[in-house]
Short mmCIF file of C-alpha atoms in Angstrom, two decimals:
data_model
loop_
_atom_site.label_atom_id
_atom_site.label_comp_id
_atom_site.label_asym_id
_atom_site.label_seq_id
_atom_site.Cartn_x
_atom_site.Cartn_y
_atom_site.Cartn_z
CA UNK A 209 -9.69 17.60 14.15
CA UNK A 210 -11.80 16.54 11.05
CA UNK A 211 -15.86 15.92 12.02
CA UNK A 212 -16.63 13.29 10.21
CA UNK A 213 -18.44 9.74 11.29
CA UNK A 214 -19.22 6.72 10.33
CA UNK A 215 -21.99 4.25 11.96
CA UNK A 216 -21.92 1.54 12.77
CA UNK A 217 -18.37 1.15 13.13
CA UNK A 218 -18.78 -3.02 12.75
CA UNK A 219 -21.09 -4.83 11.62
CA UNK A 220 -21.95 -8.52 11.10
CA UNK A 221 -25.02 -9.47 8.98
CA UNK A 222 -26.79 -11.98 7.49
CA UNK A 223 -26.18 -12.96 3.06
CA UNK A 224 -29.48 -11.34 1.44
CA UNK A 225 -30.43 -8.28 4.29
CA UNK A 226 -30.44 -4.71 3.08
CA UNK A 227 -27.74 -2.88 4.54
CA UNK A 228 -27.18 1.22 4.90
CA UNK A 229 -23.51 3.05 6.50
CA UNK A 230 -23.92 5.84 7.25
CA UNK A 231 -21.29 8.93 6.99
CA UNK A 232 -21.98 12.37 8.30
CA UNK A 233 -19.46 15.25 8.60
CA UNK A 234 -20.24 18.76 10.34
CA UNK A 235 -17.40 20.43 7.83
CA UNK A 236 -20.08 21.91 5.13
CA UNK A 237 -17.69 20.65 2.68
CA UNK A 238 -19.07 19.96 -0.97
CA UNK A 239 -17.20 17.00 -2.00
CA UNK A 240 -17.37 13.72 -0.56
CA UNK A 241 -15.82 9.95 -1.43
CA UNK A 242 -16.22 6.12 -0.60
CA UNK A 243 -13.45 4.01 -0.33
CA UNK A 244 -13.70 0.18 0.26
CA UNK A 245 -10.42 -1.37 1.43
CA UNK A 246 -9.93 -5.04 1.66
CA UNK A 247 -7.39 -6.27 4.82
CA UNK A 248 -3.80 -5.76 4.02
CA UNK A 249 -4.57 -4.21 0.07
CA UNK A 250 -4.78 -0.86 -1.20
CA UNK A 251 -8.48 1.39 -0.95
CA UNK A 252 -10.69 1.77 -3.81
CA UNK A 253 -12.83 4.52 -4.94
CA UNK A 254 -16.21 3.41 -5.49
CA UNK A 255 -18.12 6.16 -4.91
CA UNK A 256 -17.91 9.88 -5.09
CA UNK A 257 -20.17 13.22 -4.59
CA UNK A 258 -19.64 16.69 -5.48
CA UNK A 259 -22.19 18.00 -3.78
CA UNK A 260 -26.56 17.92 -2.98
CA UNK A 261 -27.63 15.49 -5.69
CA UNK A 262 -24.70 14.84 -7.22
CA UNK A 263 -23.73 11.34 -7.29
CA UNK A 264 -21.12 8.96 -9.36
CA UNK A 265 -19.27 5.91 -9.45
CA UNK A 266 -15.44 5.14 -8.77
CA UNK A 267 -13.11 3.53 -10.41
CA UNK A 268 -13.89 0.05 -8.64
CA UNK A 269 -16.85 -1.07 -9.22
CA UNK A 270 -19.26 -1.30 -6.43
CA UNK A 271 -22.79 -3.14 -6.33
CA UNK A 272 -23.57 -0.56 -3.70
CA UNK A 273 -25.54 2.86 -4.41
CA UNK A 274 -25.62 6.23 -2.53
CA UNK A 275 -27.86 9.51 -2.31
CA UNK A 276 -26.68 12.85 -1.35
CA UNK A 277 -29.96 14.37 -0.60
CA UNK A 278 -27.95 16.67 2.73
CA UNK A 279 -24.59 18.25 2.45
CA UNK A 280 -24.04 16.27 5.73
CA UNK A 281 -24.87 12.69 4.63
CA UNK A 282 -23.70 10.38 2.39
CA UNK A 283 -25.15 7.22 2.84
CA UNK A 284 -24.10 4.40 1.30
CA UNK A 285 -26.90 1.33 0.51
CA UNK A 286 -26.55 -2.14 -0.42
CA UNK A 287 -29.70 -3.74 -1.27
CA UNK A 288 -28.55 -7.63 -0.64
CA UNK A 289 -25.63 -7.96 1.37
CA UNK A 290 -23.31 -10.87 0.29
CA UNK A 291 -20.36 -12.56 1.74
CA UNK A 292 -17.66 -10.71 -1.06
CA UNK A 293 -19.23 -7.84 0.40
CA UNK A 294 -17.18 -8.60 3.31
CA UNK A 295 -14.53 -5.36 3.49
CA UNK A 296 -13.85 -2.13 5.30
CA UNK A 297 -15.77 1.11 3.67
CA UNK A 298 -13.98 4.07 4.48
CA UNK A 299 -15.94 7.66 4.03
CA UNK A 300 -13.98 10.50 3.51
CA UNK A 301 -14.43 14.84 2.80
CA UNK A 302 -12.25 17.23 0.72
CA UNK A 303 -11.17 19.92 2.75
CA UNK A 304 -9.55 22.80 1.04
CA UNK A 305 -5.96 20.29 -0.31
CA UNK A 306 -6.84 17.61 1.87
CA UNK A 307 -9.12 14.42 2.45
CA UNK A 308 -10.69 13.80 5.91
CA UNK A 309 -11.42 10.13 6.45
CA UNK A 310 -14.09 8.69 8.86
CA UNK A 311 -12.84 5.75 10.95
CA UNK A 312 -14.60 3.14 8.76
CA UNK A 313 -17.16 0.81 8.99
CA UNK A 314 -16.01 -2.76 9.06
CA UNK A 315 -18.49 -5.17 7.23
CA UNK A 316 -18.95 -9.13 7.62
CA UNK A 317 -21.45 -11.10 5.69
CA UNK A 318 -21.86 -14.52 6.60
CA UNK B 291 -4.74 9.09 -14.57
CA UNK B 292 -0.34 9.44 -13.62
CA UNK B 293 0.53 6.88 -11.45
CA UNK B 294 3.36 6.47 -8.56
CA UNK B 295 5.88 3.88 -7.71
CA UNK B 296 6.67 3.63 -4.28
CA UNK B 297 9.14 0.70 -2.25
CA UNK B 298 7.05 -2.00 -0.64
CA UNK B 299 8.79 -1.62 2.54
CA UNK B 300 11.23 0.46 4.85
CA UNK B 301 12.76 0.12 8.12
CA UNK B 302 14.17 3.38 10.55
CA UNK B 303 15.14 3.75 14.14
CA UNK B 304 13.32 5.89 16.59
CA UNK B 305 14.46 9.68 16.52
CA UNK B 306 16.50 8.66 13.00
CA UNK B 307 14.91 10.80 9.72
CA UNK B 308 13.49 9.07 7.35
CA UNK B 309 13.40 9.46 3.69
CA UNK B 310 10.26 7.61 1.86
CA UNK B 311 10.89 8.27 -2.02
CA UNK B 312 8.27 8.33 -4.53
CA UNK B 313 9.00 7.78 -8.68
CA UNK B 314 5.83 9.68 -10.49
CA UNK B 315 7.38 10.03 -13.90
CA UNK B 316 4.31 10.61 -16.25
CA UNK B 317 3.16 13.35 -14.04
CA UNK B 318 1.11 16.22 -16.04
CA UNK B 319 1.69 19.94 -15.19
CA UNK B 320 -1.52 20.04 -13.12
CA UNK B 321 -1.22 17.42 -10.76
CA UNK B 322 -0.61 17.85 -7.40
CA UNK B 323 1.67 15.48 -4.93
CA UNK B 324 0.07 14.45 -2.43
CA UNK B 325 1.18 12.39 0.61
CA UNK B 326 -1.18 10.51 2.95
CA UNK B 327 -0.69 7.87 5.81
CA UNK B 328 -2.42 5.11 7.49
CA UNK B 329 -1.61 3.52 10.97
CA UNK B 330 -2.84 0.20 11.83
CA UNK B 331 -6.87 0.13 12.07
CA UNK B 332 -7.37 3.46 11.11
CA UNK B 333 -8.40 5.25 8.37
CA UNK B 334 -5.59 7.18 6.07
CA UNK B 335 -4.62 10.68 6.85
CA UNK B 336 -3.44 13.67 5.37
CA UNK B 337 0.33 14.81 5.65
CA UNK B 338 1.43 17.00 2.95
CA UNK B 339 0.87 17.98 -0.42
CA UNK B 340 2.96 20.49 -2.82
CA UNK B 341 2.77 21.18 -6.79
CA UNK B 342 6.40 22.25 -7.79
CA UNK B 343 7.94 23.69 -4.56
CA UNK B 344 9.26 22.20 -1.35
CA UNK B 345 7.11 21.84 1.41
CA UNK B 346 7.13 22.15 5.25
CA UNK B 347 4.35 21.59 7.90
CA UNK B 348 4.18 20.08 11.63
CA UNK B 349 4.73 16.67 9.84
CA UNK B 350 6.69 16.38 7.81
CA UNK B 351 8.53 17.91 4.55
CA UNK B 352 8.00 17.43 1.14
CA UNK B 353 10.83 17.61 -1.08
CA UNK B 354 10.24 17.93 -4.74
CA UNK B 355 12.59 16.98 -8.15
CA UNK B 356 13.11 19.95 -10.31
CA UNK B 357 11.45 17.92 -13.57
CA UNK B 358 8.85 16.69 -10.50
CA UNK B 359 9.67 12.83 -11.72
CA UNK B 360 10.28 12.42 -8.50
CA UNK B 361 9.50 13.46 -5.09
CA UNK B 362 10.62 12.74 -1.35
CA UNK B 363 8.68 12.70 1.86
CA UNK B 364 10.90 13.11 4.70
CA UNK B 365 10.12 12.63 8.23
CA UNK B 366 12.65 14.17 10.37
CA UNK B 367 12.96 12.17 13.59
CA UNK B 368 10.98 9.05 13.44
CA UNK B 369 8.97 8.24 16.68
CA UNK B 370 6.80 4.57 16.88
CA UNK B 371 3.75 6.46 15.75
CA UNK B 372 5.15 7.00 12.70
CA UNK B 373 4.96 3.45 11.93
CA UNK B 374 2.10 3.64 9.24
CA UNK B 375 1.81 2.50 5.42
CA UNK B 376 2.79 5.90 3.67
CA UNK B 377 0.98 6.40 -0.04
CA UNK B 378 2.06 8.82 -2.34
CA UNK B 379 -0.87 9.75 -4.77
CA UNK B 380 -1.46 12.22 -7.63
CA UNK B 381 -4.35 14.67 -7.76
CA UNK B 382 -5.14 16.85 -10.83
CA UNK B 383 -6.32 19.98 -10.28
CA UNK B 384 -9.63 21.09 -11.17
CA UNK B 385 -12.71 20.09 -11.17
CA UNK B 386 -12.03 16.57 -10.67
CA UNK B 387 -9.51 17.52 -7.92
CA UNK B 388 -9.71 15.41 -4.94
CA UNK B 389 -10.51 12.07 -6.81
CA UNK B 390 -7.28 10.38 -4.98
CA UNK B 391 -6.00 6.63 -6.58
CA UNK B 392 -4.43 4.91 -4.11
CA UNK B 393 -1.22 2.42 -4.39
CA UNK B 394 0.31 -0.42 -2.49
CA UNK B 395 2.14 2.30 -0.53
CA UNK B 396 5.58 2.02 1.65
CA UNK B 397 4.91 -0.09 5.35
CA UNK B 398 6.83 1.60 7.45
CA UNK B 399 8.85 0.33 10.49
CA UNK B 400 10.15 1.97 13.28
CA UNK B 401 12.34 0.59 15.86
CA UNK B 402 12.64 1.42 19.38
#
């Protein structure tokens, strides 16, 4: 079984708060990805790392930032949450051929 | 970045094998196939993966075209927990390995 986690699992907030999810994993593994999956489409990668302070953006793009300051944590921040914010966010680590995903974090902004 | 083509939908009976195909024909010599579910409220996860050869694990097997235009994922007796969206996805190798574009993907069904 892959360690990997994601907190909180759902969350319902306010248009305008700051928001962080966090992801953690306990693999050591370098590489590390966001996804953000709307209900019923496909995911989208909008955020990747390749390692300690290596950051970039996916192919969807994402008002959202992240750090990699730990090999274990890759936050991900939005500054003002908004309702088209509203998805799931999926973290995930790349094992040797294959991704690890955390169970997501659902999001609602009202 | 290659990209897949995969049926929207398919339907299978418990304990029946099942045969998801997967069209990839603009693949480049260094991508890899790579095949990953996702069941209902869950994130996706990995089942198999192969670069020119057929492939066998505790899953499932991957079964490969000789041009690699096309590949198969094939899931030898279907049980309910199989029921999943399957995606088939190319990965270059590399550097950049692991950067994984996802597709609509096949819903599976599985019937008791």
């Amino acid at each position: 079984e892959a360690d990997i986690y994601q907190t909180p699992r759902y969350l319902v907030i306010g248009t305008g708060k700051k928001i962080t999810l966090e992801c953690s994993q306990t693999m050591g593994h370098d590489k590390m990805y966001w996804y953000q999956q709307d209900p019923g489409m496909e995911l989208h990668l909008i955020h990747y790392s390749y390692g300690v302070n290596s950051t970039e953006k996916g192919d969807l793009s994402s008002e959202s930032t992240v750090s990699r300051i730990r090999t274990e944590h890759f936050p991900l921040t939005l500054e003002s949450a908004r309702p088209s914010h509203t998805s799931q966010y999926l973290c995930a680590t790349q094992g040797r051929f294959e991704q690890y995903f955390g169970p997501g974090t659902r999001l609602t902004v009202t | 970045d290659a990209k897949t083509t995969q049926p929207n939908s398919m339907e299978s009976n418990e304990e029946e094998p099942v045969h998801l195909p997967c069209n990839h024909s603009t693949i480049s010599g260094t991508d890899y196939i790579h095949w990953y579910r996702q069941l209902p409220s869950q994130g996706p996860e990995y089942v198999i993966h192969g670069l020119t050869s057929n492939v066998n694990n505790r899953m499932a097997s991957l079964a490969i075209a000789e041009d690699r235009k096309s590949s198969t994922l094939i899931l030898h007796r279907a049980t309910l927990r199989d029921a999943a969206v399957y995606y088939c996805i190319l990965s270059r190798g590399g550097t950049s390995y692991g950067k994984l574009t996802f597709g609509q993907g096949t819903i599976l069904t599985v019937h008791p």
